[in-house]
mmCIF file of C-alpha atoms and ligand atoms in Angstrom:
data_model
loop_
_atom_site.group_PDB
_atom_site.id
_atom_site.type_symbol
_atom_site.label_atom_id
_atom_site.label_comp_id
_atom_site.label_asym_id
_atom_site.label_seq_id
_atom_site.Cartn_x
_atom_site.Cartn_y
_atom_site.Cartn_z
ATOM 1 C CA UNK A 1 -8.937 42.194 68.872
ATOM 2 C CA UNK A 2 -8.981 40.972 65.382
ATOM 3 C CA UNK A 3 -11.507 42.859 63.026
ATOM 4 C CA UNK A 4 -14.518 40.878 61.876
ATOM 5 C CA UNK A 5 -16.119 41.035 58.373
ATOM 6 C CA UNK A 6 -19.524 39.963 56.964
ATOM 7 C CA UNK A 7 -19.185 37.795 53.936
ATOM 8 C CA UNK A 8 -21.659 36.100 51.490
ATOM 9 C CA UNK A 9 -20.276 32.797 50.387
ATOM 10 C CA UNK A 10 -21.799 29.963 48.512
ATOM 11 C CA UNK A 11 -20.477 26.685 50.143
ATOM 12 C CA UNK A 12 -21.387 23.340 48.390
ATOM 13 C CA UNK A 13 -24.369 25.121 46.726
ATOM 14 C CA UNK A 14 -25.627 26.751 49.948
ATOM 15 C CA UNK A 15 -25.701 30.456 50.128
ATOM 16 C CA UNK A 16 -24.462 31.672 53.473
ATOM 17 C CA UNK A 17 -23.817 35.018 55.195
ATOM 18 C CA UNK A 18 -21.162 34.555 57.864
ATOM 19 C CA UNK A 19 -19.159 36.761 60.109
ATOM 20 C CA UNK A 20 -15.423 35.893 60.055
ATOM 21 C CA UNK A 21 -12.271 37.308 61.497
ATOM 22 C CA UNK A 22 -10.160 39.252 59.087
ATOM 23 C CA UNK A 23 -7.294 36.926 59.654
ATOM 24 C CA UNK A 24 -9.113 33.480 59.398
ATOM 25 C CA UNK A 25 -8.022 31.190 56.632
ATOM 26 C CA UNK A 26 -10.537 29.534 54.390
ATOM 27 C CA UNK A 27 -9.737 26.071 55.647
ATOM 28 C CA UNK A 28 -10.060 27.071 59.251
ATOM 29 C CA UNK A 29 -13.528 28.847 58.299
ATOM 30 C CA UNK A 30 -14.738 25.575 56.663
ATOM 31 C CA UNK A 31 -13.770 23.385 59.445
ATOM 32 C CA UNK A 32 -14.426 25.428 62.670
ATOM 33 C CA UNK A 33 -17.357 27.609 61.559
ATOM 34 C CA UNK A 34 -19.150 25.284 59.053
ATOM 35 C CA UNK A 35 -18.024 21.922 60.521
ATOM 36 C CA UNK A 36 -16.809 20.681 57.142
ATOM 37 C CA UNK A 37 -13.620 18.803 58.235
ATOM 38 C CA UNK A 38 -13.003 16.788 55.173
ATOM 39 C CA UNK A 39 -10.583 19.620 54.150
ATOM 40 C CA UNK A 40 -7.529 18.811 56.134
ATOM 41 C CA UNK A 41 -4.766 21.023 57.533
ATOM 42 C CA UNK A 42 -0.998 19.902 57.135
ATOM 43 C CA UNK A 43 1.717 22.270 56.385
ATOM 44 C CA UNK A 44 -0.397 25.426 56.587
ATOM 45 C CA UNK A 45 2.169 26.853 54.027
ATOM 46 C CA UNK A 46 0.757 25.836 50.716
ATOM 47 C CA UNK A 47 3.017 22.931 50.316
ATOM 48 C CA UNK A 48 1.200 19.778 51.108
ATOM 49 C CA UNK A 49 -2.138 19.922 49.275
ATOM 50 C CA UNK A 50 -4.150 18.634 52.333
ATOM 51 C CA UNK A 51 -6.450 21.726 52.426
ATOM 52 C CA UNK A 52 -7.250 21.646 48.711
ATOM 53 C CA UNK A 53 -10.937 23.063 47.908
ATOM 54 C CA UNK A 54 -12.396 24.598 44.776
ATOM 55 C CA UNK A 55 -12.932 28.270 44.717
ATOM 56 C CA UNK A 56 -15.061 29.316 41.690
ATOM 57 C CA UNK A 57 -14.411 26.089 40.100
ATOM 58 C CA UNK A 58 -10.511 25.982 40.372
ATOM 59 C CA UNK A 59 -8.666 24.118 43.155
ATOM 60 C CA UNK A 60 -7.035 26.380 45.717
ATOM 61 C CA UNK A 61 -5.093 25.869 48.909
ATOM 62 C CA UNK A 62 -7.568 26.633 51.680
ATOM 63 C CA UNK A 63 -4.552 27.544 53.997
ATOM 64 C CA UNK A 64 -3.345 30.274 51.611
ATOM 65 C CA UNK A 65 -6.682 32.120 51.117
ATOM 66 C CA UNK A 66 -8.422 33.998 53.799
ATOM 67 C CA UNK A 67 -12.249 33.452 54.172
ATOM 68 C CA UNK A 68 -12.742 37.187 53.656
ATOM 69 C CA UNK A 69 -11.190 36.874 50.185
ATOM 70 C CA UNK A 70 -14.186 34.364 49.400
ATOM 71 C CA UNK A 71 -16.698 37.086 49.804
ATOM 72 C CA UNK A 72 -19.026 36.558 46.861
ATOM 73 C CA UNK A 73 -17.243 33.431 45.688
ATOM 74 C CA UNK A 74 -18.622 29.697 45.326
ATOM 75 C CA UNK A 75 -16.545 27.201 47.350
ATOM 76 C CA UNK A 76 -16.965 23.483 46.926
ATOM 77 C CA UNK A 77 -15.353 21.008 49.601
ATOM 78 C CA UNK A 78 -14.827 17.335 49.233
ATOM 79 C CA UNK A 79 -18.163 17.036 51.082
ATOM 80 C CA UNK A 80 -20.013 18.615 48.293
ATOM 81 C CA UNK A 81 -18.196 17.265 45.458
ATOM 82 C CA UNK A 82 -18.538 13.726 46.852
ATOM 83 C CA UNK A 83 -22.213 14.150 47.599
ATOM 84 C CA UNK A 84 -22.900 15.249 44.223
ATOM 85 C CA UNK A 85 -21.739 11.978 42.721
ATOM 86 C CA UNK A 86 -19.110 13.652 40.504
ATOM 87 C CA UNK A 87 -16.147 11.706 41.812
ATOM 88 C CA UNK A 88 -18.021 8.479 42.740
ATOM 89 C CA UNK A 89 -15.880 6.522 40.209
ATOM 90 C CA UNK A 90 -12.621 8.151 41.672
ATOM 91 C CA UNK A 91 -13.598 7.279 45.145
ATOM 92 C CA UNK A 92 -14.353 3.796 44.100
ATOM 93 C CA UNK A 93 -11.067 3.363 42.248
ATOM 94 C CA UNK A 94 -9.079 4.693 45.221
ATOM 95 C CA UNK A 95 -10.938 2.098 47.632
ATOM 96 C CA UNK A 96 -10.427 -0.729 45.196
ATOM 97 C CA UNK A 97 -6.759 -0.028 44.590
ATOM 98 C CA UNK A 98 -5.748 0.668 48.018
ATOM 99 C CA UNK A 99 -4.890 4.326 47.111
ATOM 100 C CA UNK A 100 -5.456 5.584 50.735
ATOM 101 C CA UNK A 101 -4.333 4.390 53.938
ATOM 102 C CA UNK A 102 -4.755 6.901 56.682
ATOM 103 C CA UNK A 103 -6.767 9.077 54.269
ATOM 104 C CA UNK A 104 -5.371 12.430 55.268
ATOM 105 C CA UNK A 105 -4.293 13.406 51.972
ATOM 106 C CA UNK A 106 -7.318 11.669 50.150
ATOM 107 C CA UNK A 107 -9.776 14.662 49.816
ATOM 108 C CA UNK A 108 -7.105 16.904 48.354
ATOM 109 C CA UNK A 109 -5.848 14.196 46.125
ATOM 110 C CA UNK A 110 -9.521 13.448 44.867
ATOM 111 C CA UNK A 111 -10.113 17.074 44.026
ATOM 112 C CA UNK A 112 -6.773 17.429 42.377
ATOM 113 C CA UNK A 113 -7.406 14.403 40.267
ATOM 114 C CA UNK A 114 -10.795 15.580 39.496
ATOM 115 C CA UNK A 115 -9.505 18.733 38.073
ATOM 116 C CA UNK A 116 -7.096 16.901 35.873
ATOM 117 C CA UNK A 117 -9.815 14.456 34.507
ATOM 118 C CA UNK A 118 -12.114 17.414 33.891
ATOM 119 C CA UNK A 119 -9.776 18.157 30.944
ATOM 120 C CA UNK A 120 -10.876 14.887 29.247
ATOM 121 C CA UNK A 121 -8.805 12.360 27.349
ATOM 122 C CA UNK A 122 -6.533 9.906 29.194
ATOM 123 C CA UNK A 123 -3.581 11.550 30.649
ATOM 124 C CA UNK A 124 -0.393 9.300 30.907
ATOM 125 C CA UNK A 125 1.354 8.504 34.245
ATOM 126 C CA UNK A 126 3.824 11.218 34.027
ATOM 127 C CA UNK A 127 1.145 13.780 33.465
ATOM 128 C CA UNK A 128 -0.876 12.579 36.328
ATOM 129 C CA UNK A 129 2.220 12.549 38.582
ATOM 130 C CA UNK A 130 2.992 16.079 37.584
ATOM 131 C CA UNK A 131 -0.531 17.210 38.193
ATOM 132 C CA UNK A 132 -0.405 15.677 41.661
ATOM 133 C CA UNK A 133 3.006 16.909 42.517
ATOM 134 C CA UNK A 134 1.561 19.581 45.004
ATOM 135 C CA UNK A 135 -0.181 16.948 46.961
ATOM 136 C CA UNK A 136 1.825 14.931 49.623
ATOM 137 C CA UNK A 137 0.985 11.478 50.596
ATOM 138 C CA UNK A 138 2.943 9.937 53.599
ATOM 139 C CA UNK A 139 1.488 6.467 53.372
ATOM 140 C CA UNK A 140 0.966 5.046 50.009
ATOM 141 C CA UNK A 141 4.112 5.652 47.947
ATOM 142 C CA UNK A 142 1.721 7.191 45.323
ATOM 143 C CA UNK A 143 1.958 4.151 42.985
ATOM 144 C CA UNK A 144 -1.623 3.085 43.900
ATOM 145 C CA UNK A 145 -3.032 6.609 43.738
ATOM 146 C CA UNK A 146 -1.596 7.036 40.050
ATOM 147 C CA UNK A 147 -3.093 3.554 39.181
ATOM 148 C CA UNK A 148 -6.602 4.546 40.525
ATOM 149 C CA UNK A 149 -6.604 7.883 38.602
ATOM 150 C CA UNK A 150 -5.115 6.340 35.430
ATOM 151 C CA UNK A 151 -7.845 3.463 35.599
ATOM 152 C CA UNK A 152 -10.656 5.997 35.949
ATOM 153 C CA UNK A 153 -9.241 8.295 33.181
ATOM 154 C CA UNK A 154 -9.202 5.147 30.850
ATOM 155 C CA UNK A 155 -12.559 4.185 31.876
ATOM 156 C CA UNK A 156 -14.013 7.713 31.210
ATOM 157 C CA UNK A 157 -12.197 8.090 27.905
ATOM 158 C CA UNK A 158 -13.646 4.551 26.985
ATOM 159 C CA UNK A 159 -17.200 5.638 27.940
ATOM 160 C CA UNK A 160 -17.157 8.817 25.708
HETATM 161 S S1 FES B 201 -2.184 22.784 54.647
HETATM 162 FE FE1 FES B 201 -2.544 23.819 52.912
HETATM 163 S S2 FES B 201 -0.961 23.075 51.559
HETATM 164 FE FE2 FES B 201 -0.655 22.103 53.452
HETATM 165 S S1 FES B 202 -3.086 7.989 52.777
HETATM 166 FE FE1 FES B 202 -1.932 8.766 54.455
HETATM 167 S S2 FES B 202 -1.124 10.525 53.780
HETATM 168 FE FE2 FES B 202 -2.040 9.748 51.993
#
C-alpha cells in the first residue's frame, strides 16, 4: 500500500488540509480529490501542456509534480483564475476568434497565455508562438489561438 501524507495547500484561495498518497500527481489530486476537472490530462509526460496549473504564481505541469510537493504551496487552477475575472478578456477573445474547438487544450493555453501577457507590452506572433510551444492543440492549427492572444495583448497595451 502506498504511503499517505498530510498536506496543507491553498487551492484557488481556499486553505485545505488533505491526505494524499505519496505517488499521486498534482493533476490527479486536483481532479480526483478536489473535483477540479478543468485541468486536463493528456500525455502524462510533461509534453502536451493540458495539465497546466499555477504553483506559487508560476505555471507548472500538473502531471510532473506530486501533490505532496505542493505542501505549503498556493495552487491556482483554471477554475480559480477564470472565476477571478483575470482572464475574462482572453476567454472572450478565444470564443470570438474560434480559438477552441474540443476545448481540451484550452485551460492550459489560457493559463500559459496569461503568464505571457502578465509581462506587459505587446509580444509579437513569434514570441507568442514560442511561449505556447509547450502546449499542444490537435484541433485549431494554432492560428486562431495566436490571433486571440495577439488581440488581447494589443488591447491591454492600448489600455495602459
Ligand atoms: S498531461 Fe501534463 S504535460 Fe501532458
Ligand atoms: S481545441 Fe481541441 S485540442 Fe485544442
